[in-house]
Amino acid sequence: MIQHVTKHTGERPFKCKKCPFRSRWKRDLIKHQVKHSDEKKYMCSQCDFTTKWYNNIKHHQIKHSTERPFSCHICDMKFKRKTGLDYHLYRHNDYKPKKCPKCDFRCKTKSDLSKHIKIHSNVRDKICEICNKGFATFANLSKHKLRHVTERKFQCELCTRRFKTRISLRNHLTTHNDHKPFSCDVCGHRFRNRHNMKTHKLTHSEDRAFKCPICPYAGKFPFHIFAHIGTFHGDKYAYFCEICRKPFRRYSQLQTH
């Protein structure tokens, strides 16, 4: 009854003796007081990790688990945590509200946009320790470092192919099954992944979304633009950005970009 009344009065009768924290509820005070304790009574049985909080140890122990109980109903991917599945499902959504102010790039989240915008910066402070080449983002650095890797330790169990990364192996494994969850809503043709389905749908469209940066020519596919520039502008523009495919006349301009 007393605790219920505090909802209406705003009174916080439970006070921490070590800091100004006050609470309406005794249970909240008990939880808070753990912050002032050096005791880490929750210990991981598989490594040296310890924590004051029960929720932290439960969250940590998932890292050691091989089980992936959360499955995507659109594709074959599985996840250890529901949060991972939720984020993945968001990726299946085509809505991309965030747009780069410097190019046509669009994405779903503010964090993805922030990573992309670094591409337009002259700052290349993520350095490859093997060749000293600089990159704007850790993602681009990681992709680059794969070039230095010669070992292909991920073996396909269904054929003789080997891969440098687990993701490459996972993508390859889809070629061994007939599961094609992505369907073209125009002709019904089915595909193993969303990217191939989207590329296919362009064949049904009259929209020429890919523009030549040099002249008014437009094409349905990126490779139409690359071929066009090579044929009609190749003598002027010899260098292309690997990320956005913008052409440059001189290598120094590409490096600055």
Tab-separated table of C-alpha atoms in Angstrom:
chain	number	residue	atom	x	y	z
A	1	MET	CA	0.000	0.000	0.000
A	2	ILE	CA	2.792	2.428	0.955
A	3	GLN	CA	4.693	1.695	-2.248
A	4	HIS	CA	1.522	2.181	-4.292
A	5	VAL	CA	0.941	5.606	-2.725
A	6	THR	CA	4.422	6.747	-3.789
A	7	LYS	CA	3.240	6.498	-7.408
A	8	HIS	CA	0.948	9.434	-6.722
A	9	THR	CA	3.180	11.437	-4.388
A	10	GLY	CA	6.469	11.063	-6.251
A	11	GLU	CA	8.195	10.294	-2.946
A	12	ARG	CA	11.427	8.256	-3.152
A	13	PRO	CA	11.983	6.886	0.357
A	14	PHE	CA	14.759	4.379	-0.461
A	15	LYS	CA	18.128	6.153	-0.518
A	16	CYS	CA	21.579	4.829	-1.372
A	17	LYS	CA	24.155	5.465	1.373
A	18	LYS	CA	27.012	5.887	-1.108
A	19	CYS	CA	25.546	8.254	-3.716
A	20	PRO	CA	22.510	10.535	-4.270
A	21	PHE	CA	20.448	7.748	-5.869
A	22	ARG	CA	16.891	7.451	-4.505
A	23	SER	CA	14.065	5.104	-5.472
A	24	ARG	CA	10.394	4.485	-4.881
A	25	TRP	CA	11.074	0.766	-4.637
A	26	LYS	CA	13.352	-1.218	-2.350
A	27	ARG	CA	14.097	-3.748	-5.108
A	28	ASP	CA	15.468	-0.956	-7.320
A	29	LEU	CA	17.733	0.207	-4.502
A	30	ILE	CA	19.088	-3.334	-4.065
A	31	LYS	CA	19.848	-3.579	-7.801
A	32	HIS	CA	21.520	-0.170	-7.728
A	33	GLN	CA	23.765	-1.015	-4.770
A	34	VAL	CA	25.454	-3.743	-6.804
A	35	LYS	CA	27.215	-0.922	-8.702
A	36	HIS	CA	29.109	0.005	-5.553
A	37	SER	CA	30.282	-3.553	-4.916
A	38	ASP	CA	33.576	-4.994	-6.208
A	39	GLU	CA	32.241	-8.526	-5.976
A	40	LYS	CA	31.675	-10.260	-9.322
A	41	LYS	CA	29.782	-13.323	-8.227
A	42	TYR	CA	28.662	-14.487	-11.677
A	43	MET	CA	31.386	-16.502	-13.425
A	44	CYS	CA	31.456	-18.052	-16.896
A	45	SER	CA	32.083	-21.809	-16.772
A	46	GLN	CA	33.970	-21.747	-20.095
A	47	CYS	CA	36.300	-18.746	-19.789
A	48	ASP	CA	37.597	-16.195	-17.259
A	49	PHE	CA	34.739	-13.730	-17.710
A	50	THR	CA	33.108	-12.529	-14.464
A	51	THR	CA	30.415	-9.947	-13.817
A	52	LYS	CA	28.257	-8.409	-11.120
A	53	TRP	CA	25.103	-8.904	-13.139
A	54	TYR	CA	23.113	-12.067	-13.832
A	55	ASN	CA	21.813	-10.723	-17.146
A	56	ASN	CA	25.377	-10.035	-18.291
A	57	ILE	CA	26.493	-13.620	-17.677
A	58	LYS	CA	23.470	-15.006	-19.528
A	59	HIS	CA	24.184	-12.712	-22.457
A	60	HIS	CA	27.895	-13.608	-22.429
A	61	GLN	CA	27.353	-17.378	-22.364
A	62	ILE	CA	25.509	-17.225	-25.682
A	63	LYS	CA	28.905	-16.503	-27.279
A	64	HIS	CA	30.065	-20.002	-26.366
A	65	SER	CA	26.955	-21.695	-27.729
A	66	THR	CA	26.862	-23.271	-31.187
A	67	GLU	CA	23.061	-23.291	-31.243
A	68	ARG	CA	21.276	-20.819	-33.521
A	69	PRO	CA	17.607	-21.183	-32.526
A	70	PHE	CA	16.309	-18.077	-34.321
A	71	SER	CA	15.651	-18.697	-38.023
A	72	CYS	CA	14.822	-16.223	-40.781
A	73	HIS	CA	11.550	-17.196	-42.485
A	74	ILE	CA	12.698	-15.527	-45.724
A	75	CYS	CA	16.117	-17.121	-46.190
A	76	ASP	CA	18.170	-19.858	-44.531
A	77	MET	CA	20.137	-17.747	-42.066
A	78	LYS	CA	20.051	-18.625	-38.357
A	79	PHE	CA	21.031	-16.554	-35.327
A	80	LYS	CA	22.032	-17.054	-31.710
A	81	ARG	CA	20.018	-14.075	-30.500
A	82	LYS	CA	16.607	-12.696	-31.371
A	83	THR	CA	18.157	-9.238	-31.710
A	84	GLY	CA	20.391	-10.603	-34.474
A	85	LEU	CA	17.371	-12.040	-36.277
A	86	ASP	CA	15.416	-8.782	-35.869
A	87	TYR	CA	18.270	-6.769	-37.388
A	88	HIS	CA	18.620	-9.277	-40.233
A	89	LEU	CA	14.891	-9.142	-41.027
A	90	TYR	CA	15.156	-5.364	-41.210
A	91	ARG	CA	17.742	-5.903	-43.955
A	92	HIS	CA	15.137	-7.739	-46.046
A	93	ASN	CA	13.059	-4.559	-46.118
A	94	ASP	CA	13.631	-2.453	-49.247
A	95	TYR	CA	12.852	0.842	-47.517
A	96	LYS	CA	16.045	2.918	-47.341
A	97	PRO	CA	15.252	6.332	-45.840
A	98	LYS	CA	18.844	7.517	-45.356
A	99	LYS	CA	20.474	9.160	-48.396
A	100	CYS	CA	24.064	10.265	-48.851
A	101	PRO	CA	24.266	14.045	-49.501
A	102	LYS	CA	27.186	13.524	-51.902
A	103	CYS	CA	26.025	10.615	-54.083
A	104	ASP	CA	23.003	8.408	-54.814
A	105	PHE	CA	23.809	5.870	-52.087
A	106	ARG	CA	20.843	5.012	-49.840
A	107	CYS	CA	20.673	2.819	-46.725
A	108	LYS	CA	18.426	1.887	-43.826
A	109	THR	CA	20.258	3.168	-40.757
A	110	LYS	CA	22.107	6.276	-39.629
A	111	SER	CA	25.138	4.186	-38.655
A	112	ASP	CA	25.370	2.672	-42.158
A	113	LEU	CA	25.156	6.159	-43.666
A	114	SER	CA	27.919	7.415	-41.354
A	115	LYS	CA	30.179	4.569	-42.482
A	116	HIS	CA	29.450	5.315	-46.132
A	117	ILE	CA	30.059	9.080	-45.868
A	118	LYS	CA	33.628	8.368	-44.760
A	119	ILE	CA	34.251	7.112	-48.301
A	120	HIS	CA	33.950	10.703	-49.533
A	121	SER	CA	36.487	11.937	-47.005
A	122	ASN	CA	40.155	12.408	-47.840
A	123	VAL	CA	41.028	10.854	-44.482
A	124	ARG	CA	42.417	7.340	-44.958
A	125	ASP	CA	43.492	6.577	-41.394
A	126	LYS	CA	42.723	2.835	-41.361
A	127	ILE	CA	46.097	1.471	-42.458
A	128	CYS	CA	46.884	-2.017	-43.740
A	129	GLU	CA	49.883	-3.242	-41.737
A	130	ILE	CA	51.027	-5.382	-44.679
A	131	CYS	CA	51.208	-2.849	-47.522
A	132	ASN	CA	50.550	0.456	-45.677
A	133	LYS	CA	47.601	1.343	-47.920
A	134	GLY	CA	45.046	3.573	-46.173
A	135	PHE	CA	41.240	3.274	-46.087
A	136	ALA	CA	38.390	5.436	-44.844
A	137	THR	CA	36.543	2.627	-43.030
A	138	PHE	CA	37.397	-0.592	-41.207
A	139	ALA	CA	35.006	-2.434	-43.531
A	140	ASN	CA	37.019	-1.428	-46.598
A	141	LEU	CA	40.259	-2.260	-44.811
A	142	SER	CA	38.943	-5.734	-43.938
A	143	LYS	CA	37.924	-6.379	-47.549
A	144	HIS	CA	41.333	-5.224	-48.744
A	145	LYS	CA	43.232	-7.447	-46.286
A	146	LEU	CA	41.601	-10.511	-47.823
A	147	ARG	CA	43.792	-9.866	-50.863
A	148	HIS	CA	46.823	-10.674	-48.748
A	149	VAL	CA	45.295	-13.938	-47.515
A	150	THR	CA	46.296	-17.018	-49.493
A	151	GLU	CA	44.872	-19.685	-47.176
A	152	ARG	CA	41.377	-20.924	-48.011
A	153	LYS	CA	40.531	-22.750	-44.805
A	154	PHE	CA	36.760	-23.023	-45.283
A	155	GLN	CA	36.068	-26.232	-47.202
A	156	CYS	CA	32.742	-27.010	-48.863
A	157	GLU	CA	31.592	-30.474	-47.735
A	158	LEU	CA	29.677	-31.006	-50.976
A	159	CYS	CA	32.425	-30.224	-53.507
A	160	THR	CA	36.153	-29.467	-53.665
A	161	ARG	CA	35.922	-25.682	-53.475
A	162	ARG	CA	37.551	-23.789	-50.612
A	163	PHE	CA	37.029	-20.202	-49.427
A	164	LYS	CA	38.833	-17.496	-47.484
A	165	THR	CA	35.837	-16.531	-45.350
A	166	ARG	CA	32.916	-18.301	-43.710
A	167	ILE	CA	30.495	-15.885	-45.404
A	168	SER	CA	31.834	-16.829	-48.850
A	169	LEU	CA	31.361	-20.502	-48.006
A	170	ARG	CA	27.815	-19.862	-46.755
A	171	ASN	CA	26.927	-18.035	-49.977
A	172	HIS	CA	28.433	-20.845	-52.027
A	173	LEU	CA	26.423	-23.518	-50.199
A	174	THR	CA	23.211	-22.029	-51.559
A	175	THR	CA	24.283	-23.229	-55.027
A	176	HIS	CA	23.964	-26.827	-53.820
A	177	ASN	CA	20.284	-26.630	-52.932
A	178	ASP	CA	17.100	-25.891	-54.819
A	179	HIS	CA	15.679	-23.520	-52.208
A	180	LYS	CA	14.827	-20.275	-54.024
A	181	PRO	CA	12.796	-18.080	-51.660
A	182	PHE	CA	12.848	-14.911	-53.781
A	183	SER	CA	10.262	-14.700	-56.551
A	184	CYS	CA	9.871	-12.140	-59.350
A	185	ASP	CA	6.385	-10.655	-59.036
A	186	VAL	CA	6.251	-10.065	-62.808
A	187	CYS	CA	7.094	-13.460	-64.298
A	188	GLY	CA	7.332	-15.762	-61.267
A	189	HIS	CA	10.962	-16.735	-61.847
A	190	ARG	CA	12.614	-17.683	-58.549
A	191	PHE	CA	16.057	-16.895	-57.157
A	192	ARG	CA	18.291	-17.981	-54.288
A	193	ASN	CA	19.030	-14.439	-53.139
A	194	ARG	CA	17.402	-11.008	-53.214
A	195	HIS	CA	20.225	-9.376	-55.191
A	196	ASN	CA	19.790	-11.704	-58.180
A	197	MET	CA	16.024	-11.240	-58.074
A	198	LYS	CA	16.367	-7.438	-58.090
A	199	THR	CA	18.821	-7.563	-60.993
A	200	HIS	CA	16.436	-9.804	-62.933
A	201	LYS	CA	13.466	-7.466	-62.363
A	202	LEU	CA	15.305	-4.694	-64.187
A	203	THR	CA	14.786	-6.682	-67.404
A	204	HIS	CA	11.037	-6.028	-67.043
A	205	SER	CA	11.476	-2.296	-66.469
A	206	GLU	CA	11.886	0.552	-68.919
A	207	ASP	CA	13.505	2.629	-66.202
A	208	ARG	CA	17.129	3.455	-66.988
A	209	ALA	CA	18.316	4.350	-63.517
A	210	PHE	CA	22.067	4.216	-64.156
A	211	LYS	CA	23.347	7.465	-65.672
A	212	CYS	CA	26.598	8.156	-67.455
A	213	PRO	CA	28.451	10.840	-65.446
A	214	ILE	CA	29.879	12.305	-68.654
A	215	CYS	CA	26.985	12.454	-71.143
A	216	PRO	CA	23.155	11.986	-71.146
A	217	TYR	CA	23.329	8.223	-71.801
A	218	ALA	CA	21.448	6.014	-69.307
A	219	GLY	CA	21.220	2.238	-68.919
A	220	LYS	CA	19.280	-0.380	-66.981
A	221	PHE	CA	22.364	-2.039	-65.480
A	222	PRO	CA	25.681	-0.758	-64.072
A	223	PHE	CA	27.651	-2.786	-66.611
A	224	HIS	CA	25.859	-0.879	-69.405
A	225	ILE	CA	27.438	2.320	-68.078
A	226	PHE	CA	30.903	0.753	-67.699
A	227	ALA	CA	30.778	-0.589	-71.266
A	228	HIS	CA	29.491	2.746	-72.590
A	229	ILE	CA	32.257	4.755	-70.905
A	230	GLY	CA	34.895	2.303	-72.120
A	231	THR	CA	33.625	2.587	-75.700
A	232	PHE	CA	32.886	6.306	-75.979
A	233	HIS	CA	34.883	7.988	-73.233
A	234	GLY	CA	37.714	5.525	-72.658
A	235	ASP	CA	40.379	7.807	-74.072
A	236	LYS	CA	39.487	10.510	-71.526
A	237	TYR	CA	38.549	8.549	-68.406
A	238	ALA	CA	40.932	5.721	-67.620
A	239	TYR	CA	40.440	5.366	-63.854
A	240	PHE	CA	37.366	4.265	-61.887
A	241	CYS	CA	36.575	4.312	-58.161
A	242	GLU	CA	36.175	0.718	-56.944
A	243	ILE	CA	33.317	1.752	-54.660
A	244	CYS	CA	31.057	4.127	-56.607
A	245	ARG	CA	32.532	3.621	-60.130
A	246	LYS	CA	32.975	7.352	-60.694
A	247	PRO	CA	35.431	7.881	-63.595
A	248	PHE	CA	38.557	10.064	-63.484
A	249	ARG	CA	40.985	11.262	-66.098
A	250	ARG	CA	44.045	11.095	-63.861
A	251	TYR	CA	45.114	8.642	-61.169
A	252	SER	CA	45.817	11.541	-58.787
A	253	GLN	CA	42.143	12.582	-59.037
A	254	LEU	CA	41.072	9.046	-58.151
A	255	GLN	CA	43.404	9.033	-55.135
A	256	THR	CA	41.973	12.346	-53.915
A	257	HIS	CA	38.402	11.061	-54.371
